[in-house]
Amino acid sequence: SYNPAGCLVNGICHYENEPWEDKMQCVRFVCVYCQVQSSPLGCIVDGYCHKNEETWEENCSKYICRGTKAIPESVGCIVEDTCHKDGSQWEERCSNFVCQKGKVSTKPAGCFLDGICYRDQERWEINCQTFRCANNKVRTESSGCLVDGICYQDKEKWENFDTCTNFLCIRGKIQTTKRGCNVEGVCYKTQDTWEDGCSKYKCSNGQIKPVALGCLFEDDCFMDGENWNAHCSSFVCKNGKAIANPDGCYINGVCYMDGDSWEDTCTQFVCKDNKVQTDSVGCIVEGTCYKNQETWMDDIQCSNYICNKGKVCNHRIGCLINGECHRDQDTWEEDCTHFYCRHGIVKTEILGCMIDGVCYMEQEKWEDQCNSYVCKNKKAHATPKPTLCCNCGGRYYINGDIIYQDNLIYQCVQGQHISLTNQDCCVSSLSCCNQDTYTQPHNYVQQYFMPQPHQIEISHCNGIGCGKK
């Protein structure tokens, strides 16, 4: 018979009264009478099993496991990522800190200034000022005056001879008193006099007052009320100032009288009422000055330009033909054609008949060996001459001529060349016989022509021989 002797759990046999633990679930097991009995092992915190009465620290606090609950025994304080235990004390930035049950309490320990901790009743000096820490607060005890890196104490006096000034420091503020007149770094005492240029001055209670004022003009000294002429103007000296009365226009060292005109940098100027006025403005194009309303041609751009008050305007557009520029409204003739350029567009008109490189005008007549021609309505009209001609290979033959070409023989008959190759031409071994005169073959067609002696050109023989006359 079968008698159980333990507990089978997950393939493992646990004997009677055998205990075991599962820390993942934080549970204790025991096998009693073949039955599995369980009881809590402790506390599960963040997936970890803490046994009963076990203590641990986490996040600046101390915990104890009671049953299945994690109970905090003490709570610390986290300050700037630093853990301070419960009840701990520390000092930072002139303050005392205490951690009590997770809360931080502070108490001043002095005066914190510019990163330095000054204790109560401590004194220090910064920038000519004396400070004291009283009841954890910064108090100013005295203020001096810092001038050019030198500290002058309260109620201290000093003077600057270069500026003729006396100074007094009162609670950090500077009081000044003039002791004379400073002129370009020189100190003149009260009632002192001196000359500067054409004028004389006097120091009166720290104020500079003129005694006699003259006028300095181009290294010359003129007294008050004195007159002189220069630069197209008459001058008078009044209270140290040169008053000008223009008599013209003074430009670049030249005196222009009223009504005079001159040119400078492609601009026309005129002197009017003793003032310079612009008369006209030209245009500078690639170093060349064009006056106002002046036109010029640019053969590269094939355009005509005009200068209008200093601005370049496209006046007329020409026609660029085969690299040659024709100006607007230009006309020319070529290949029996009349050309006209207008606003950049070429217009054409046929003048006559263009024949073999020769231009024949309307109704003009001409002729060649076989025809008479006349030019009508721009076309050549031909009229055959009374003697009929044949045009064979660009050569002309009269009626009855024998034509030798490409080993063939032709006859010029009524203006047409008829092949005689199939006729019984007297073929022999003779080769043209040095341009001798030959008769026609004997078996020609009598009704069309009569035998006529003629001269055979060597270039047309090609090995053909005929009966010699």
Tab-separated table of C-alpha atoms in Angstrom:
chain	number	residue	atom	x	y	z
A	1	SER	CA	0.000	0.000	0.000
A	2	TYR	CA	1.045	3.684	-0.585
A	3	ASN	CA	1.777	5.851	2.500
A	4	PRO	CA	2.835	9.469	1.863
A	5	ALA	CA	6.018	10.397	3.720
A	6	GLY	CA	6.335	14.141	2.874
A	7	CYS	CA	5.307	16.999	0.541
A	8	LEU	CA	6.143	17.166	-3.175
A	9	VAL	CA	6.555	20.814	-4.267
A	10	ASN	CA	7.753	21.773	-7.743
A	11	GLY	CA	9.320	18.331	-8.186
A	12	ILE	CA	11.131	18.497	-4.837
A	13	CYS	CA	10.219	16.155	-1.973
A	14	HIS	CA	10.188	17.811	1.428
A	15	TYR	CA	10.050	15.384	4.395
A	16	GLU	CA	7.643	15.591	7.299
A	17	ASN	CA	8.294	18.695	9.488
A	18	GLU	CA	10.976	19.916	7.046
A	19	PRO	CA	11.046	23.736	6.789
A	20	TRP	CA	12.152	25.745	3.693
A	21	GLU	CA	12.012	29.354	2.486
A	22	ASP	CA	11.096	31.243	-0.684
A	23	LYS	CA	12.930	34.586	-0.458
A	24	MET	CA	11.404	35.816	-3.706
A	25	GLN	CA	7.967	35.652	-2.046
A	26	CYS	CA	9.378	36.239	1.462
A	27	VAL	CA	7.468	33.153	2.794
A	28	ARG	CA	8.516	30.239	5.106
A	29	PHE	CA	7.064	26.745	4.400
A	30	VAL	CA	6.873	23.514	6.455
A	31	CYS	CA	5.538	20.034	5.625
A	32	VAL	CA	3.015	18.860	8.280
A	33	TYR	CA	1.159	15.586	7.758
A	34	CYS	CA	1.957	15.742	4.069
A	35	GLN	CA	0.423	19.221	3.850
A	36	VAL	CA	2.375	22.408	3.042
A	37	GLN	CA	1.835	25.144	5.586
A	38	SER	CA	3.161	28.725	5.023
A	39	SER	CA	3.918	31.723	7.191
A	40	PRO	CA	5.393	35.191	6.372
A	41	LEU	CA	9.176	35.330	6.443
A	42	GLY	CA	9.469	39.151	6.634
A	43	CYS	CA	8.965	42.333	4.542
A	44	ILE	CA	9.312	42.681	0.775
A	45	VAL	CA	10.807	46.093	-0.124
A	46	ASP	CA	11.729	46.863	-3.743
A	47	GLY	CA	11.769	43.110	-4.519
A	48	TYR	CA	14.062	42.264	-1.628
A	49	CYS	CA	13.024	40.158	1.408
A	50	HIS	CA	13.951	41.562	4.806
A	51	LYS	CA	13.430	39.110	7.676
A	52	ASN	CA	11.471	40.009	10.792
A	53	GLU	CA	13.380	42.439	13.101
A	54	GLU	CA	15.957	43.020	10.363
A	55	THR	CA	17.096	46.688	9.977
A	56	TRP	CA	18.467	48.468	6.892
A	57	GLU	CA	19.097	51.981	5.505
A	58	GLU	CA	17.625	53.345	2.335
A	59	ASN	CA	17.227	56.904	0.918
A	60	CYS	CA	18.837	58.494	3.991
A	61	SER	CA	16.401	56.675	6.387
A	62	LYS	CA	16.663	53.624	8.696
A	63	TYR	CA	13.944	50.919	8.591
A	64	ILE	CA	13.043	47.778	10.673
A	65	CYS	CA	10.880	44.851	9.546
A	66	ARG	CA	7.992	44.131	11.927
A	67	GLY	CA	5.900	41.245	10.691
A	68	THR	CA	5.439	42.100	7.022
A	69	LYS	CA	5.694	45.888	7.307
A	70	ALA	CA	8.772	48.105	6.948
A	71	ILE	CA	8.649	50.649	9.785
A	72	PRO	CA	11.003	53.717	9.665
A	73	GLU	CA	13.091	54.038	12.830
A	74	SER	CA	14.773	57.302	11.783
A	75	VAL	CA	14.438	59.643	8.795
A	76	GLY	CA	17.487	61.614	7.564
A	77	CYS	CA	17.788	64.703	5.333
A	78	ILE	CA	19.079	64.788	1.763
A	79	VAL	CA	20.652	68.179	0.952
A	80	GLU	CA	22.293	68.657	-2.456
A	81	ASP	CA	22.668	64.872	-2.939
A	82	THR	CA	24.293	64.520	0.507
A	83	CYS	CA	22.653	62.387	3.230
A	84	HIS	CA	22.599	63.857	6.714
A	85	LYS	CA	21.414	61.428	9.408
A	86	ASP	CA	18.628	62.284	11.778
A	87	GLY	CA	19.974	64.533	14.520
A	88	SER	CA	23.178	65.444	12.672
A	89	GLN	CA	24.439	69.056	12.483
A	90	TRP	CA	26.626	70.814	9.893
A	91	GLU	CA	27.680	74.299	8.807
A	92	GLU	CA	27.608	75.696	5.290
A	93	ARG	CA	27.631	79.226	3.798
A	94	CYS	CA	27.697	80.907	7.183
A	95	SER	CA	24.648	78.962	8.471
A	96	ASN	CA	24.181	76.086	10.952
A	97	PHE	CA	21.936	73.230	9.803
A	98	VAL	CA	20.197	70.496	11.907
A	99	CYS	CA	18.405	67.402	10.519
A	100	GLN	CA	15.348	66.485	12.595
A	101	LYS	CA	13.120	63.648	11.396
A	102	GLY	CA	13.721	64.405	7.735
A	103	LYS	CA	13.421	68.168	8.046
A	104	VAL	CA	16.294	70.674	7.942
A	105	SER	CA	16.319	73.675	10.253
A	106	THR	CA	18.796	76.548	9.772
A	107	LYS	CA	20.340	79.179	11.986
A	108	PRO	CA	22.657	82.007	10.803
A	109	ALA	CA	26.277	81.720	11.934
A	110	GLY	CA	27.546	85.078	10.611
A	111	CYS	CA	27.480	87.219	7.449
A	112	PHE	CA	28.010	85.539	4.080
A	113	LEU	CA	29.378	87.990	1.476
A	114	ASP	CA	31.099	87.263	-1.849
A	115	GLY	CA	31.721	83.640	-0.856
A	116	ILE	CA	33.292	84.540	2.504
A	117	CYS	CA	31.765	83.908	5.945
A	118	TYR	CA	32.355	86.729	8.423
A	119	ARG	CA	31.618	85.877	12.079
A	120	ASP	CA	29.515	88.094	14.300
A	121	GLN	CA	31.324	91.399	15.135
A	122	GLU	CA	34.039	90.685	12.558
A	123	ARG	CA	35.263	93.713	10.493
A	124	TRP	CA	36.650	93.847	6.942
A	125	GLU	CA	37.401	96.382	4.178
A	126	ILE	CA	36.357	96.278	0.514
A	127	ASN	CA	36.867	99.038	-2.073
A	128	CYS	CA	37.747	101.697	0.489
A	129	GLN	CA	34.727	100.847	2.699
A	130	THR	CA	34.767	99.296	6.213
A	131	PHE	CA	32.072	96.729	7.049
A	132	ARG	CA	31.089	94.878	10.278
A	133	CYS	CA	28.982	91.777	10.840
A	134	ALA	CA	26.441	92.620	13.576
A	135	ASN	CA	23.681	90.171	14.489
A	136	ASN	CA	24.364	88.245	11.298
A	137	LYS	CA	23.798	91.345	9.131
A	138	VAL	CA	26.356	93.383	7.140
A	139	ARG	CA	26.628	96.982	8.292
A	140	THR	CA	28.768	99.795	6.807
A	141	GLU	CA	30.917	101.471	9.458
A	142	SER	CA	32.770	103.977	7.252
A	143	SER	CA	33.047	104.891	3.559
A	144	GLY	CA	36.144	106.273	1.905
A	145	CYS	CA	36.790	107.378	-1.675
A	146	LEU	CA	38.632	105.142	-4.146
A	147	VAL	CA	40.381	107.247	-6.815
A	148	ASP	CA	42.824	105.751	-9.323
A	149	GLY	CA	43.456	102.783	-7.035
A	150	ILE	CA	44.133	104.995	-3.983
A	151	CYS	CA	41.845	104.855	-0.948
A	152	TYR	CA	41.145	108.208	0.700
A	153	GLN	CA	39.524	107.947	4.115
A	154	ASP	CA	36.424	109.845	5.177
A	155	LYS	CA	37.150	113.611	5.463
A	156	GLU	CA	40.592	113.180	3.876
A	157	LYS	CA	41.774	115.922	1.445
A	158	TRP	CA	44.035	115.792	-1.607
A	159	GLU	CA	44.701	117.841	-4.747
A	160	ASN	CA	45.474	117.381	-8.447
A	161	PHE	CA	47.908	119.932	-9.806
A	162	ASP	CA	47.306	118.890	-13.420
A	163	THR	CA	43.620	119.766	-13.245
A	164	CYS	CA	43.922	122.663	-10.766
A	165	THR	CA	41.399	120.960	-8.436
A	166	ASN	CA	41.150	120.280	-4.652
A	167	PHE	CA	39.260	117.186	-3.469
A	168	LEU	CA	37.551	116.201	-0.188
A	169	CYS	CA	36.147	112.752	0.679
A	170	ILE	CA	32.827	112.930	2.592
A	171	ARG	CA	31.141	109.564	3.375
A	172	GLY	CA	32.300	107.965	0.149
A	173	LYS	CA	31.492	110.954	-2.042
A	174	ILE	CA	34.072	113.310	-3.566
A	175	GLN	CA	33.694	117.082	-3.320
A	176	THR	CA	35.749	119.201	-5.750
A	177	THR	CA	36.964	122.785	-5.513
A	178	LYS	CA	38.610	124.665	-8.375
A	179	ARG	CA	41.897	126.267	-7.360
A	180	GLY	CA	42.744	127.795	-10.772
A	181	CYS	CA	42.337	127.276	-14.522
A	182	ASN	CA	43.521	124.192	-16.346
A	183	VAL	CA	44.539	124.791	-19.935
A	184	GLU	CA	45.843	121.763	-21.816
A	185	GLY	CA	47.400	120.269	-18.682
A	186	VAL	CA	48.793	123.573	-17.387
A	187	CYS	CA	47.387	125.048	-14.171
A	188	TYR	CA	47.050	128.825	-14.070
A	189	LYS	CA	46.302	130.450	-10.726
A	190	THR	CA	43.633	133.093	-10.255
A	191	GLN	CA	44.538	136.380	-12.015
A	192	ASP	CA	47.165	134.644	-14.161
A	193	THR	CA	47.173	135.614	-17.887
A	194	TRP	CA	48.510	133.760	-20.909
A	195	GLU	CA	48.387	133.837	-24.710
A	196	ASP	CA	47.017	131.164	-26.978
A	197	GLY	CA	47.400	131.732	-30.698
A	198	CYS	CA	46.164	135.237	-31.461
A	199	SER	CA	44.237	135.674	-28.196
A	200	LYS	CA	45.030	136.575	-24.570
A	201	TYR	CA	43.203	134.972	-21.605
A	202	LYS	CA	42.934	135.480	-17.837
A	203	CYS	CA	42.080	133.060	-14.992
A	204	SER	CA	39.325	134.486	-12.782
A	205	ASN	CA	38.030	132.308	-9.907
A	206	GLY	CA	38.606	129.139	-11.889
A	207	GLN	CA	36.969	130.565	-15.013
A	208	ILE	CA	38.846	131.269	-18.263
A	209	LYS	CA	37.987	134.715	-19.592
A	210	PRO	CA	39.286	136.315	-22.798
A	211	VAL	CA	41.197	139.581	-22.498
A	212	ALA	CA	41.840	140.145	-26.212
A	213	LEU	CA	40.558	137.863	-28.989
A	214	GLY	CA	42.309	137.690	-32.378
A	215	CYS	CA	41.855	135.402	-35.381
A	216	LEU	CA	44.362	132.797	-36.485
A	217	PHE	CA	43.991	132.235	-40.225
A	218	GLU	CA	46.443	129.971	-42.068
A	219	ASP	CA	49.279	130.663	-39.615
A	220	ASP	CA	48.622	134.413	-39.772
A	221	CYS	CA	47.335	136.364	-36.778
A	222	PHE	CA	44.721	139.076	-37.332
A	223	MET	CA	43.624	141.392	-34.549
A	224	ASP	CA	40.019	142.040	-33.654
A	225	GLY	CA	38.379	144.239	-36.358
A	226	GLU	CA	41.139	143.616	-38.903
A	227	ASN	CA	40.192	142.849	-42.565
A	228	TRP	CA	41.898	140.643	-45.190
A	229	ASN	CA	41.175	138.841	-48.488
A	230	ALA	CA	41.718	135.158	-49.182
A	231	HIS	CA	40.099	132.202	-50.924
A	232	CYS	CA	37.734	134.251	-53.062
A	233	SER	CA	36.333	135.989	-49.929
A	234	SER	CA	36.883	139.082	-47.794
A	235	PHE	CA	37.295	138.415	-44.042
A	236	VAL	CA	36.939	140.456	-40.859
A	237	CYS	CA	38.019	139.356	-37.369
A	238	LYS	CA	35.241	139.657	-34.763
A	239	ASN	CA	35.631	138.310	-31.221
A	240	GLY	CA	38.150	135.694	-32.301
A	241	LYS	CA	36.119	134.444	-35.267
A	242	ALA	CA	36.948	135.030	-38.941
A	243	ILE	CA	33.738	136.210	-40.644
A	244	ALA	CA	33.774	135.541	-44.412
A	245	ASN	CA	32.027	137.542	-47.120
A	246	PRO	CA	32.256	135.412	-50.314
A	247	ASP	CA	33.137	137.057	-53.631
A	248	GLY	CA	32.918	133.833	-55.650
A	249	CYS	CA	33.372	130.088	-55.239
A	250	TYR	CA	36.618	128.661	-53.882
A	251	ILE	CA	37.077	125.039	-54.994
A	252	ASN	CA	40.274	122.988	-54.686
A	253	GLY	CA	42.472	126.066	-54.488
A	254	VAL	CA	40.830	127.775	-57.481
A	255	CYS	CA	38.655	130.879	-57.289
A	256	TYR	CA	35.651	130.874	-59.626
A	257	MET	CA	33.763	134.135	-60.032
A	258	ASP	CA	29.984	134.339	-60.172
A	259	GLY	CA	28.779	132.780	-63.443
A	260	ASP	CA	31.929	130.734	-64.025
A	261	SER	CA	31.516	127.049	-64.857
A	262	TRP	CA	33.910	124.096	-64.672
A	263	GLU	CA	33.964	120.336	-64.928
A	264	ASP	CA	35.119	117.849	-62.309
A	265	THR	CA	34.711	114.065	-62.410
A	266	CYS	CA	32.305	114.151	-65.388
A	267	THR	CA	30.076	116.717	-63.640
A	268	GLN	CA	29.519	120.308	-64.783
A	269	PHE	CA	29.432	122.920	-61.995
A	270	VAL	CA	28.550	126.621	-62.019
A	271	CYS	CA	29.202	129.367	-59.478
A	272	LYS	CA	25.923	131.172	-58.823
A	273	ASP	CA	25.329	133.708	-56.048
A	274	ASN	CA	28.721	132.699	-54.581
A	275	LYS	CA	27.535	129.118	-54.175
A	276	VAL	CA	28.507	126.005	-56.099
A	277	GLN	CA	25.612	124.488	-58.014
A	278	THR	CA	25.509	121.366	-60.160
A	279	ASP	CA	24.740	122.268	-63.756
A	280	SER	CA	24.732	118.814	-65.340
A	281	VAL	CA	25.870	115.321	-64.455
A	282	GLY	CA	27.561	113.092	-67.024
A	283	CYS	CA	28.208	109.352	-67.112
A	284	ILE	CA	31.545	107.616	-66.654
A	285	VAL	CA	31.624	104.343	-68.594
A	286	GLU	CA	34.838	102.304	-68.562
A	287	GLY	CA	36.915	105.407	-67.882
A	288	THR	CA	35.256	107.532	-70.581
A	289	CYS	CA	33.144	110.559	-69.657
A	290	TYR	CA	29.943	111.087	-71.644
A	291	LYS	CA	28.149	114.394	-71.143
A	292	ASN	CA	24.446	114.678	-70.384
A	293	GLN	CA	22.279	113.655	-73.404
A	294	GLU	CA	25.384	112.410	-75.242
A	295	THR	CA	24.940	109.126	-77.121
A	296	TRP	CA	27.470	106.433	-77.972
A	297	MET	CA	27.633	103.008	-79.555
A	298	ASP	CA	28.830	99.811	-77.885
A	299	ASP	CA	29.837	97.528	-80.749
A	300	ILE	CA	30.258	94.537	-78.431
A	301	GLN	CA	26.715	94.795	-77.029
A	302	CYS	CA	25.501	96.224	-80.356
A	303	SER	CA	23.452	98.857	-78.528
A	304	ASN	CA	23.251	102.629	-78.591
A	305	TYR	CA	23.293	104.332	-75.167
A	306	ILE	CA	22.444	107.820	-73.922
A	307	CYS	CA	23.552	109.603	-70.751
A	308	ASN	CA	20.549	111.030	-68.914
A	309	LYS	CA	21.426	113.048	-65.784
A	310	GLY	CA	24.182	110.711	-64.674
A	311	LYS	CA	22.327	107.504	-65.547
A	312	VAL	CA	23.141	105.293	-68.538
A	313	CYS	CA	20.036	104.386	-70.537
A	314	ASN	CA	19.682	101.965	-73.449
A	315	HIS	CA	18.727	104.331	-76.264
A	316	ARG	CA	18.653	102.166	-79.362
A	317	ILE	CA	19.358	98.487	-79.957
A	318	GLY	CA	21.385	97.552	-83.028
A	319	CYS	CA	21.521	94.319	-85.023
A	320	LEU	CA	24.349	91.823	-84.588
A	321	ILE	CA	24.760	89.882	-87.861
A	322	ASN	CA	27.576	87.344	-88.268
A	323	GLY	CA	29.623	89.069	-85.569
A	324	GLU	CA	29.199	92.497	-87.223
A	325	CYS	CA	27.208	95.194	-85.436
A	326	HIS	CA	24.852	97.335	-87.498
A	327	ARG	CA	23.457	100.411	-85.769
A	328	ASP	CA	19.781	101.168	-85.495
A	329	GLN	CA	18.354	102.472	-88.824
A	330	ASP	CA	21.480	101.317	-90.704
A	331	THR	CA	20.895	99.916	-94.225
A	332	TRP	CA	23.126	97.668	-96.305
A	333	GLU	CA	22.983	95.350	-99.304
A	334	GLU	CA	24.284	91.820	-99.622
A	335	ASP	CA	23.542	88.890	-101.969
A	336	CYS	CA	20.961	90.888	-103.935
A	337	THR	CA	19.086	91.692	-100.696
A	338	HIS	CA	18.472	95.063	-99.001
A	339	PHE	CA	18.753	94.936	-95.166
A	340	TYR	CA	17.318	97.489	-92.666
A	341	CYS	CA	18.020	97.461	-88.893
A	342	ARG	CA	15.203	98.776	-86.687
A	343	HIS	CA	15.120	98.341	-82.865
A	344	GLY	CA	17.298	95.231	-82.984
A	345	ILE	CA	15.221	93.538	-85.730
A	346	VAL	CA	16.530	93.068	-89.301
A	347	LYS	CA	14.049	93.639	-92.101
A	348	THR	CA	14.887	92.411	-95.632
A	349	GLU	CA	13.810	93.218	-99.183
A	350	ILE	CA	14.817	91.175	-102.263
A	351	LEU	CA	16.291	93.537	-104.870
A	352	GLY	CA	16.568	91.270	-107.919
A	353	CYS	CA	17.877	87.905	-109.115
A	354	MET	CA	20.983	86.289	-107.640
A	355	ILE	CA	22.531	84.115	-110.391
A	356	ASP	CA	25.959	82.466	-110.034
A	357	GLY	CA	27.082	85.060	-107.468
A	358	VAL	CA	25.921	88.012	-109.617
A	359	CYS	CA	23.011	90.253	-108.635
A	360	TYR	CA	20.780	91.310	-111.519
A	361	MET	CA	18.328	94.119	-110.763
A	362	GLU	CA	14.657	94.084	-111.716
A	363	GLN	CA	14.214	94.155	-115.588
A	364	GLU	CA	17.979	93.745	-116.043
A	365	LYS	CA	18.992	91.474	-118.978
A	366	TRP	CA	21.960	89.125	-119.555
A	367	GLU	CA	22.773	86.032	-121.638
A	368	ASP	CA	25.006	82.992	-121.929
A	369	GLN	CA	25.883	80.814	-124.914
A	370	CYS	CA	22.453	79.321	-125.265
A	371	ASN	CA	19.894	81.620	-123.601
A	372	SER	CA	18.909	85.237	-123.084
A	373	TYR	CA	17.651	86.138	-119.570
A	374	VAL	CA	15.640	88.911	-117.939
A	375	CYS	CA	14.944	89.447	-114.157
A	376	LYS	CA	11.200	89.783	-113.518
A	377	ASN	CA	9.515	89.712	-110.110
A	378	LYS	CA	12.794	88.613	-108.483
A	379	LYS	CA	13.001	85.536	-110.761
A	380	ALA	CA	15.197	84.870	-113.843
A	381	HIS	CA	13.237	84.140	-117.058
A	382	ALA	CA	15.218	82.402	-119.905
A	383	THR	CA	14.659	82.676	-123.679
A	384	PRO	CA	16.644	80.192	-125.866
A	385	LYS	CA	18.789	81.690	-128.610
A	386	PRO	CA	18.023	80.874	-132.281
A	387	THR	CA	20.950	78.430	-132.353
A	388	LEU	CA	19.881	75.496	-130.236
A	389	CYS	CA	22.322	74.505	-127.509
A	390	CYS	CA	22.814	71.546	-125.258
A	391	ASN	CA	24.029	71.741	-121.666
A	392	CYS	CA	25.877	68.540	-120.886
A	393	GLY	CA	27.862	68.275	-117.655
A	394	GLY	CA	28.035	72.065	-117.343
A	395	ARG	CA	29.483	72.491	-120.872
A	396	TYR	CA	27.600	73.962	-123.818
A	397	TYR	CA	27.417	72.406	-127.286
A	398	ILE	CA	25.795	73.780	-130.409
A	399	ASN	CA	23.404	71.859	-132.648
A	400	GLY	CA	25.163	68.943	-134.330
A	401	ASP	CA	28.106	68.631	-131.918
A	402	ILE	CA	29.328	65.182	-130.907
A	403	ILE	CA	29.674	64.842	-127.114
A	404	TYR	CA	32.081	62.351	-125.522
A	405	GLN	CA	31.539	61.722	-121.831
A	406	ASP	CA	32.134	58.716	-119.539
A	407	ASN	CA	32.891	56.340	-122.486
A	408	LEU	CA	29.572	57.335	-124.053
A	409	ILE	CA	28.892	59.255	-127.249
A	410	TYR	CA	26.091	61.805	-127.582
A	411	GLN	CA	24.830	64.040	-130.398
A	412	CYS	CA	23.411	67.555	-129.798
A	413	VAL	CA	20.134	67.514	-131.738
A	414	GLN	CA	17.561	70.308	-131.502
A	415	GLY	CA	18.836	71.404	-128.065
A	416	GLN	CA	18.950	67.861	-126.647
A	417	HIS	CA	21.850	65.410	-126.404
A	418	ILE	CA	20.979	62.000	-127.904
A	419	SER	CA	23.046	58.899	-127.129
A	420	LEU	CA	24.929	57.393	-130.060
A	421	THR	CA	26.532	54.615	-128.069
A	422	ASN	CA	24.420	51.926	-129.722
A	423	GLN	CA	25.406	53.146	-133.206
A	424	ASP	CA	28.316	51.624	-135.105
A	425	CYS	CA	30.807	54.301	-134.302
A	426	CYS	CA	34.150	53.532	-135.906
A	427	VAL	CA	35.844	51.924	-132.906
A	428	SER	CA	39.553	51.431	-133.342
A	429	SER	CA	42.693	51.317	-131.250
A	430	LEU	CA	43.375	54.952	-131.983
A	431	SER	CA	43.308	57.214	-128.885
A	432	CYS	CA	41.931	60.569	-129.937
A	433	CYS	CA	44.773	61.137	-132.387
A	434	ASN	CA	46.116	64.165	-130.628
A	435	GLN	CA	43.043	66.321	-131.117
A	436	ASP	CA	42.866	65.672	-134.866
A	437	THR	CA	39.685	66.449	-136.740
A	438	TYR	CA	37.323	63.479	-137.073
A	439	THR	CA	34.227	62.916	-139.088
A	440	GLN	CA	31.024	61.570	-137.641
A	441	PRO	CA	30.333	57.810	-137.882
A	442	HIS	CA	29.038	56.649	-141.278
A	443	ASN	CA	25.876	55.088	-139.915
A	444	TYR	CA	24.298	58.194	-138.371
A	445	VAL	CA	20.694	59.186	-138.821
A	446	GLN	CA	20.600	61.266	-141.971
A	447	GLN	CA	17.331	62.992	-141.328
A	448	TYR	CA	18.536	64.664	-138.126
A	449	PHE	CA	21.917	66.093	-138.982
A	450	MET	CA	24.736	66.267	-141.470
A	451	PRO	CA	28.273	65.052	-140.767
A	452	GLN	CA	30.335	67.924	-139.481
A	453	PRO	CA	34.053	67.823	-138.814
A	454	HIS	CA	34.868	68.810	-135.229
A	455	GLN	CA	37.786	68.828	-132.816
A	456	ILE	CA	37.787	66.160	-130.081
A	457	GLU	CA	39.244	67.139	-126.692
A	458	ILE	CA	41.660	64.605	-125.226
A	459	SER	CA	39.824	64.770	-121.888
A	460	HIS	CA	36.727	63.401	-123.582
A	461	CYS	CA	38.369	60.603	-125.612
A	462	ASN	CA	38.623	57.903	-122.949
A	463	GLY	CA	40.174	55.477	-125.488
A	464	ILE	CA	37.500	55.897	-128.121
A	465	GLY	CA	38.762	56.116	-131.709
A	466	CYS	CA	36.957	57.183	-134.865
A	467	GLY	CA	37.655	57.201	-138.570
A	468	LYS	CA	40.008	60.002	-139.539
A	469	LYS	CA	38.852	62.486	-142.091
